Short mmCIF file of C-alpha atoms and ligand atoms in Angstrom, two decimals:
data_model
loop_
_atom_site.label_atom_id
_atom_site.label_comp_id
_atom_site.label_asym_id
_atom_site.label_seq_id
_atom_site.Cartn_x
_atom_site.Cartn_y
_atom_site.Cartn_z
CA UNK A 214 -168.03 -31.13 53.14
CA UNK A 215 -166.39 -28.00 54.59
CA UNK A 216 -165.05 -28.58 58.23
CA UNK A 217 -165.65 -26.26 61.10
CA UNK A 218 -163.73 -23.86 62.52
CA UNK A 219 -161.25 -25.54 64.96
CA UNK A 220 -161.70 -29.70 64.02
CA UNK A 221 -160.70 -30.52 60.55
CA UNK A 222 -161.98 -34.10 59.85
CA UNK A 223 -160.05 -35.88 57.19
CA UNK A 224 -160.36 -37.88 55.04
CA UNK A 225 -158.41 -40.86 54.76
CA UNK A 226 -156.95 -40.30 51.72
CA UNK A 227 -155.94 -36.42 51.84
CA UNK A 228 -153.45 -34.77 53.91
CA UNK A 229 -154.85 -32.12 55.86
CA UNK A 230 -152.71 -28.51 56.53
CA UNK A 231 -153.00 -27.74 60.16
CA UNK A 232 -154.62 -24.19 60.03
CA UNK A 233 -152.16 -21.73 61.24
CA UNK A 234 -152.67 -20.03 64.58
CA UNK A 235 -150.32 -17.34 64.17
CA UNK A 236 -147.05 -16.41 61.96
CA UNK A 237 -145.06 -18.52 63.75
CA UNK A 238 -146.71 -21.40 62.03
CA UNK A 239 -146.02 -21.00 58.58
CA UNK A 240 -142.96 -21.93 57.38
CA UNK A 241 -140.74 -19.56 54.69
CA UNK A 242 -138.69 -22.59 53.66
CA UNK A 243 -141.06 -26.09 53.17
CA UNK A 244 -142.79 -25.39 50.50
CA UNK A 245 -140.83 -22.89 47.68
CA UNK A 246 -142.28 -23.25 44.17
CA UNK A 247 -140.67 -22.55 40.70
CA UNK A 248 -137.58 -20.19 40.34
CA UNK A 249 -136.98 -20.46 44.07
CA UNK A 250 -135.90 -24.20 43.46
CA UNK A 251 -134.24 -23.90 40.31
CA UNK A 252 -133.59 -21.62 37.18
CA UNK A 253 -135.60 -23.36 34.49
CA UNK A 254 -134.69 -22.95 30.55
CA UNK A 255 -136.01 -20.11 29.48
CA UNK A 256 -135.33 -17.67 32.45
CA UNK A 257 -132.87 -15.19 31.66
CA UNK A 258 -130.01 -16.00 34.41
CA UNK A 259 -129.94 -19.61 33.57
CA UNK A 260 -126.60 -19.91 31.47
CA UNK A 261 -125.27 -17.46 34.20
CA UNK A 262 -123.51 -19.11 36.99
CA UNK A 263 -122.40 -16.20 38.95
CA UNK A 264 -126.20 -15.35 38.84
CA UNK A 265 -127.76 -18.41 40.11
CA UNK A 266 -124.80 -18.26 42.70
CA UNK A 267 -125.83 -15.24 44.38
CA UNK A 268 -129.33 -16.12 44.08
CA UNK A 269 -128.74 -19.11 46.24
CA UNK A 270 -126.74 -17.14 48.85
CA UNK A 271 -129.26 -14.78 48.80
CA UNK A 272 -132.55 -17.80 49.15
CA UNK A 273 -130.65 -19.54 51.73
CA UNK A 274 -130.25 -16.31 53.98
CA UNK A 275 -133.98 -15.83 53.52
CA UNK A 276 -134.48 -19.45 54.67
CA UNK A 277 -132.81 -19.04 57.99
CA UNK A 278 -134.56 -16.01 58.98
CA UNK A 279 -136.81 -15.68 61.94
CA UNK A 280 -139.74 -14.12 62.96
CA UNK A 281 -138.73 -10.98 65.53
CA UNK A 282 -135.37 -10.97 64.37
CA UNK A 283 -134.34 -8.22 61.66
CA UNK A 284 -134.16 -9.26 58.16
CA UNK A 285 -130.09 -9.09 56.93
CA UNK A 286 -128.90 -6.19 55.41
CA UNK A 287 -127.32 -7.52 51.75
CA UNK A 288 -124.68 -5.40 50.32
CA UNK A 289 -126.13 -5.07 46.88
CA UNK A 290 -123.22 -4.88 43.76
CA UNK A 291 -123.07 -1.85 41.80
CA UNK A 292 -124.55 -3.79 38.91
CA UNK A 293 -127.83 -4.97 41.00
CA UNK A 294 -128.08 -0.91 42.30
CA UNK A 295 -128.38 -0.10 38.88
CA UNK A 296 -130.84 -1.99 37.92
CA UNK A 297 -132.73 -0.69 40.57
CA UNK A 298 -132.08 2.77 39.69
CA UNK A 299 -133.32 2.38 35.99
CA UNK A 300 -135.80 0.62 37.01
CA UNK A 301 -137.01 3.72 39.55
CA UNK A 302 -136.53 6.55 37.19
CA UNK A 303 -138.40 4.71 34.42
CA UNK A 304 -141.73 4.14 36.37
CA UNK A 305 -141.47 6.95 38.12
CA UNK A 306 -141.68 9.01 34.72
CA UNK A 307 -145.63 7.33 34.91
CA UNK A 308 -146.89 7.40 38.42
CA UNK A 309 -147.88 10.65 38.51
CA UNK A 310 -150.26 10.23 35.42
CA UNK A 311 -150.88 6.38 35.82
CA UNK A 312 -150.45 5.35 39.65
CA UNK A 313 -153.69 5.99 42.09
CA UNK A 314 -153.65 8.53 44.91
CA UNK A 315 -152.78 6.43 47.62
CA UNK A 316 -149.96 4.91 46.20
CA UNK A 317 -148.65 8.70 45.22
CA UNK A 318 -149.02 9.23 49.29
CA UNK A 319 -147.51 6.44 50.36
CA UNK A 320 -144.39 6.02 47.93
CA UNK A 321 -143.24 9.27 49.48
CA UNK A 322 -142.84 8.11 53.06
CA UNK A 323 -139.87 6.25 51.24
CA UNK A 324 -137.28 7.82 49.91
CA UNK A 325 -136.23 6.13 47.64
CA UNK A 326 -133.23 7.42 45.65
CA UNK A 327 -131.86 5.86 42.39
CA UNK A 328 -128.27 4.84 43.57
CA UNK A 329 -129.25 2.83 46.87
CA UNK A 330 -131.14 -0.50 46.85
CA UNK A 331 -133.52 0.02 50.02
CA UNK A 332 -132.84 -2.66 52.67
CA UNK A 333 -136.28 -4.86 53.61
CA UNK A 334 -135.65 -4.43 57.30
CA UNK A 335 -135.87 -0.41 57.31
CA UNK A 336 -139.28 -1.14 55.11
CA UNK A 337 -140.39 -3.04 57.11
CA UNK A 338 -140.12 -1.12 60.21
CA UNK A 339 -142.43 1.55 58.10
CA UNK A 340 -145.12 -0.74 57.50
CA UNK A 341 -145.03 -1.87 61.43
CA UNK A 342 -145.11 1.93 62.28
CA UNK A 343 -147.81 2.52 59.62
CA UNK A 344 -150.46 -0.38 59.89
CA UNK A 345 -148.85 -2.88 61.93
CA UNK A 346 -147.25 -5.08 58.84
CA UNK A 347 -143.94 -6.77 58.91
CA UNK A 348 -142.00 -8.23 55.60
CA UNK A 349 -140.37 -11.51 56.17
CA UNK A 350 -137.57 -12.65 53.49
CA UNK A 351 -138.38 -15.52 51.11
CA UNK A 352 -136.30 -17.16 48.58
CA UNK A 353 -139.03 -17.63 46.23
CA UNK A 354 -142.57 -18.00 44.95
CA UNK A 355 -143.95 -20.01 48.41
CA UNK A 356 -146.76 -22.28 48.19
CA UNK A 357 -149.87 -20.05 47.64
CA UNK A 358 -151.73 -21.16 50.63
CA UNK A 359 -148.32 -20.65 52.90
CA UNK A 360 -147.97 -16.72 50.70
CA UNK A 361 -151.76 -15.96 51.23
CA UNK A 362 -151.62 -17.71 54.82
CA UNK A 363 -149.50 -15.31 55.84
CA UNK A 364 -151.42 -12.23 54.83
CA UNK A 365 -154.32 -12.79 57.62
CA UNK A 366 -151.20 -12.13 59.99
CA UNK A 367 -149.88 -8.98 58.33
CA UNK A 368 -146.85 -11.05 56.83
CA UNK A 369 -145.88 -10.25 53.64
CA UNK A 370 -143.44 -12.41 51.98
CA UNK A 371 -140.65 -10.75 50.08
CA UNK A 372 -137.81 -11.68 47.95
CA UNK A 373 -134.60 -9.65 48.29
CA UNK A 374 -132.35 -10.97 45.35
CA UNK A 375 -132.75 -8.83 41.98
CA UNK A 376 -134.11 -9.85 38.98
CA UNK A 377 -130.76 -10.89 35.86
CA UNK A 378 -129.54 -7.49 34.12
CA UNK A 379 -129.93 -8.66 30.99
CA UNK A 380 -133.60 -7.62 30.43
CA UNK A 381 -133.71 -5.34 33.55
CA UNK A 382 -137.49 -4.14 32.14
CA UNK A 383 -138.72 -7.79 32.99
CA UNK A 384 -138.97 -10.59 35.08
CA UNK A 385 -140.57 -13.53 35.10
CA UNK A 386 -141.28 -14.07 38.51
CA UNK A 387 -141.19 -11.39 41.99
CA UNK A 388 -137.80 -9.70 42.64
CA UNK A 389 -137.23 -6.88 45.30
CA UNK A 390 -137.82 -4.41 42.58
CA UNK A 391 -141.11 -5.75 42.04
CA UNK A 392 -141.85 -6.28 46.25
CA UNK A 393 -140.70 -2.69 46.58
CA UNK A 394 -142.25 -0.73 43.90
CA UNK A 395 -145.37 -2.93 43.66
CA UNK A 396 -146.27 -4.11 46.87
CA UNK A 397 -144.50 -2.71 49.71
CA UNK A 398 -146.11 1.51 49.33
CA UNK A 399 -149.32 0.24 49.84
CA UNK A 400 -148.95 -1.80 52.59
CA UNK A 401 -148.79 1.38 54.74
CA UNK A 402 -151.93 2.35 53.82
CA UNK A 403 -154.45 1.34 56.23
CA UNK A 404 -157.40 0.93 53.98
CA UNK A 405 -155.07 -1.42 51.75
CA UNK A 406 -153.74 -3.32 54.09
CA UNK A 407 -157.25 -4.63 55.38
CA UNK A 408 -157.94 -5.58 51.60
CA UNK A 409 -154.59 -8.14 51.51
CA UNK A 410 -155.64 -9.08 55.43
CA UNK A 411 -159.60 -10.31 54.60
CA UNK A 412 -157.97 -12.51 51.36
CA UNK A 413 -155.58 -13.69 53.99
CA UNK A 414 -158.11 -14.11 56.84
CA UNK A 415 -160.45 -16.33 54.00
CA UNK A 416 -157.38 -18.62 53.13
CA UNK A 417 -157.08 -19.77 56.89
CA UNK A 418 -158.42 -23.43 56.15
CA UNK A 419 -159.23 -23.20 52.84
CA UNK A 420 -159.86 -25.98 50.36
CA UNK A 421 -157.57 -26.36 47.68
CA UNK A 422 -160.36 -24.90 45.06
CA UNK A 423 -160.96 -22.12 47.60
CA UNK A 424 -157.43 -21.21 47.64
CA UNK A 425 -157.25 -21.40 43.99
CA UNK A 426 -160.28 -18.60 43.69
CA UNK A 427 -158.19 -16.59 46.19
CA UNK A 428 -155.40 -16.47 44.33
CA UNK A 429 -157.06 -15.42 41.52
CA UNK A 430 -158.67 -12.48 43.58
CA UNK A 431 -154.97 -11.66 45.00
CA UNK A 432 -154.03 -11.33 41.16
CA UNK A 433 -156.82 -9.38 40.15
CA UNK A 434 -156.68 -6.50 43.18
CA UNK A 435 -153.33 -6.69 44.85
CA UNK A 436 -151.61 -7.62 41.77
CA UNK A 437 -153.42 -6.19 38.69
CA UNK A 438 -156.26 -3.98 40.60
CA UNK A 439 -157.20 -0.71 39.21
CA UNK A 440 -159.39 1.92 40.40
CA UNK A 441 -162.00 4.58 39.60
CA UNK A 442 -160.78 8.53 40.57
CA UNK A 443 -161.83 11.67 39.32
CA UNK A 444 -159.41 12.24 36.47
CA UNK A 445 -159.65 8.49 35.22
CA UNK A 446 -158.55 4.88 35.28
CA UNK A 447 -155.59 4.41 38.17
CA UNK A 448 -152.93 1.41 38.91
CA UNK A 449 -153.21 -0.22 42.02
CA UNK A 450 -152.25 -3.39 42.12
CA UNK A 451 -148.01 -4.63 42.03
CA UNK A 452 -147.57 -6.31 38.59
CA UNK A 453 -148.66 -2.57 37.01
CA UNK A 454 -146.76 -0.39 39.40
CA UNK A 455 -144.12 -2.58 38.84
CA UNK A 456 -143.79 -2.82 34.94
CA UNK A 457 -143.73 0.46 32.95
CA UNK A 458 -144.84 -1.34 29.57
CA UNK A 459 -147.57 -3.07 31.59
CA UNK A 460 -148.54 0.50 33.20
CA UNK A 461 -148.87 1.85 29.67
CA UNK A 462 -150.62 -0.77 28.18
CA UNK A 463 -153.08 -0.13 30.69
CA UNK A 464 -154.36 3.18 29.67
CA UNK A 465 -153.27 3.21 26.09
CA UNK A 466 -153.55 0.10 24.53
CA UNK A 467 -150.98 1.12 22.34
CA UNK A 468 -149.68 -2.51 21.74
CA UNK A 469 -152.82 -3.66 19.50
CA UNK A 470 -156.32 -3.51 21.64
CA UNK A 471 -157.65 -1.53 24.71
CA UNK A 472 -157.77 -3.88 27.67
CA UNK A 473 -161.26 -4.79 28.94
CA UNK A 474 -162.25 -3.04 32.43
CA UNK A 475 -164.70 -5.02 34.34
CA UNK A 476 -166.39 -4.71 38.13
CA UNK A 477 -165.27 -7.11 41.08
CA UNK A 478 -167.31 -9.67 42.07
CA UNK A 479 -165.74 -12.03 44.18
CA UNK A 480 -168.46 -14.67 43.90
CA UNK A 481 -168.17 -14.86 40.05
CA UNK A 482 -165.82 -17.36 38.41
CA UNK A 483 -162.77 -14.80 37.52
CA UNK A 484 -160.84 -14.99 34.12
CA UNK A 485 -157.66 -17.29 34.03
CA UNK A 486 -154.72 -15.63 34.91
CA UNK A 487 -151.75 -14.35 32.43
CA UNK A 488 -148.69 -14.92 34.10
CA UNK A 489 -146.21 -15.48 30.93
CA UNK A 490 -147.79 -14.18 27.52
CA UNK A 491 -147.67 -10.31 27.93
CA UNK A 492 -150.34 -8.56 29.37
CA UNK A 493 -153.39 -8.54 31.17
CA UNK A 494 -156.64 -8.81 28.92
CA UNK A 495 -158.69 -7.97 31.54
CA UNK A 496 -158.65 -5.26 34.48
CA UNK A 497 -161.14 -5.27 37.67
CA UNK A 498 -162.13 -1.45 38.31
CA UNK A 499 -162.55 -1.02 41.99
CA UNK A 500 -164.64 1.78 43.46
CA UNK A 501 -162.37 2.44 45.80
CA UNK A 502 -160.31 0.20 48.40
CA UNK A 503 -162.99 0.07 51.34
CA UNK A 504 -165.58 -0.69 48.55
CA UNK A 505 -162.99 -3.95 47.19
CA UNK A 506 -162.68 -4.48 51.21
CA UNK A 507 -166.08 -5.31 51.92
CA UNK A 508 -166.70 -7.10 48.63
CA UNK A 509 -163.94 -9.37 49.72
CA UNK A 510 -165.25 -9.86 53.48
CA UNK A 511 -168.29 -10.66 52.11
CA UNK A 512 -167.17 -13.33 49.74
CA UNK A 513 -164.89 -14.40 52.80
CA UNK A 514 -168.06 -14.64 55.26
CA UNK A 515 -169.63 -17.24 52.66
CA UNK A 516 -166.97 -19.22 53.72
CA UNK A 517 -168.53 -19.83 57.15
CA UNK A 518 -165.28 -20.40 58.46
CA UNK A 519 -165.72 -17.27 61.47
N1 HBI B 147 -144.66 -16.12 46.68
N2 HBI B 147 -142.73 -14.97 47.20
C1 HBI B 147 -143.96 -14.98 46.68
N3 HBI B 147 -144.45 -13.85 46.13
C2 HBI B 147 -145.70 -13.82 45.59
O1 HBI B 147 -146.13 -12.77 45.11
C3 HBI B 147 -146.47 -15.00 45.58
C4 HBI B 147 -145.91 -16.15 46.16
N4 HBI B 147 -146.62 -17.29 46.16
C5 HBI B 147 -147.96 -17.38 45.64
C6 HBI B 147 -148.44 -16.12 45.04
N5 HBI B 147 -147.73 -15.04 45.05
C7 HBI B 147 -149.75 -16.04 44.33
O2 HBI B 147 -149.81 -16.99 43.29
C8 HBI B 147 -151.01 -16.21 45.12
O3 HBI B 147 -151.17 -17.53 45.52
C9 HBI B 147 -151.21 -15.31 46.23
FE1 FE B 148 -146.41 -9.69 43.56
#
């Protein structure tokens, strides 16, 4: 049975998660998944010492951070700026013909130049300024229900170590190339920012199947959304404006077979999501962000958790 709003009955055998009353009670440390832990096999910096080195300086930082205090500046190496800067003038050669309007508004309050690797803190003073968001470092993939958690109090959780330079065009998990390009532009934009907030605001006490759903409608908006304006299909979501072959496939299909592109609705069961195996099968076409917003606060209203 679902429990009410403030008492959380449990049952003997299950652990319950205290809901979280504000930032301050979610933790950027207890629960890192994957990468964050430990290179495994087949990622690409795992025969490099020097790599998984810095990535642990880098994690650890992230780990004693705290909230109100500003995020360490890193002194990126000249190797980890360029892979930043290729990384820029690639996608930026497809933004203006693949990105949506918004994001073309809000990338420009940035800056952001090819030789310097932006610093989260400066960032994250933007997004305070712009819709009241802050960033807070992370040294990994967190625990969704700590990541999504977080979004109902205009947290977003960011990595700040770069992905190895060996295959600087991917990734297998979130670097500060991907938080940056993908995620961070939008988050100034009001109308966006309520659409991460109400999947935030439904994970507050969510059951683990709930949070599962969730964080497949994180994936298929914030992540892999894409929306409906006058001259055609648009990116909006991070994992497209943050991978230039993913961007392309998108509109072309040029790798073997157009992708499907399907309406939003959050009460439907939603496709399983491709995080390894190339790209997305399947796109959700939004309307437009205050039409995905009210979708979602609809779907989180079901909940009967407010
Ligand atoms: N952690 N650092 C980080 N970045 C993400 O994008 C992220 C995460 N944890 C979980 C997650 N994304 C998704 O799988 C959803 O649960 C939101
Ligand atoms: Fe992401």
């Amino acid at each position: 049975a679902r429990h009410g709003g403030y008492t959380q009955l449990a049952e003997p055998s299950k652990q319950v998660r205290k809901i979280p009353r504000s930032i301050h009670d979610i933790s950027n440390g207890d629960h890192i998944l994957g990468f964050g832990a430990e290179l495994a096999e087949d990622h690409p910096g795992y025969h490099d010492e020097e790599y998984k080195k810095r990535r642990s300086y880098i994690g650890d930082l992230a780990k004693l951070h705290k909230i109100g205090e500003p995020i360490p500046c890193l002194e990126y190496t000249d190797e980890e700026i360029k892979i930043w800067g290729d990384i820029l003038e690639k996608l930026t050669q497809l933004y203006p013909t693949h990105a949506c309007k918004r994001y073309l508004d809000t990338f420009q309050l940035f800056n952001f130049v090819p030789d310097r690797l932006p610093q989260l803190q400066e960032l994250s003073e933007v997004l305070m300024m712009r819709t009241g968001w802050q960033i807070r470092p992370v040294a990994g993939l967190l625990h969704p229900t700590d990541f999504l958690n977080a979004l109902a109090f205009r947290t977003f959780h960011s990595t700040q170590y770069i992905r190895h330079g060996s295959n600087p065009m991917y990734t297998p998990e979130p670097d500060v190339c991907h938080e940056i390009l993908g995620h961070i532009p939008l988050l100034a934009d009001p109308e966006f920012a309520n659409v991460a907030q109400v999947i935030g605001m439904a994970s507050l006490g969510a059951s683990k199947e709930e949070i599962w759903h969730l964080t497949k409608l994180y994936w298929y908006t914030v992540e892999f959304g894409t929306v409906k304006e006058r001259d055609g299909v648009k990116a909006f979501g991070a994992g497209l404006l943050s991978s230039f072959g993913e961007l392309e496939h998108m509109l072309s299909g040029e790798d073997g077979y157009m992708p499907i592109f399907e309406d939003l609705d959050p009460f439907k069961k939603l496709p399983k999501m491709n995080y390894k195996d190339g790209f997305q099968k399947k796109y959700f076409l939004c309307e437009s962000f205050s039409d995905v917003a009210s979708k979602l606060t609809a779907y989180a209203r079901s909940l009967q958790r407010f």
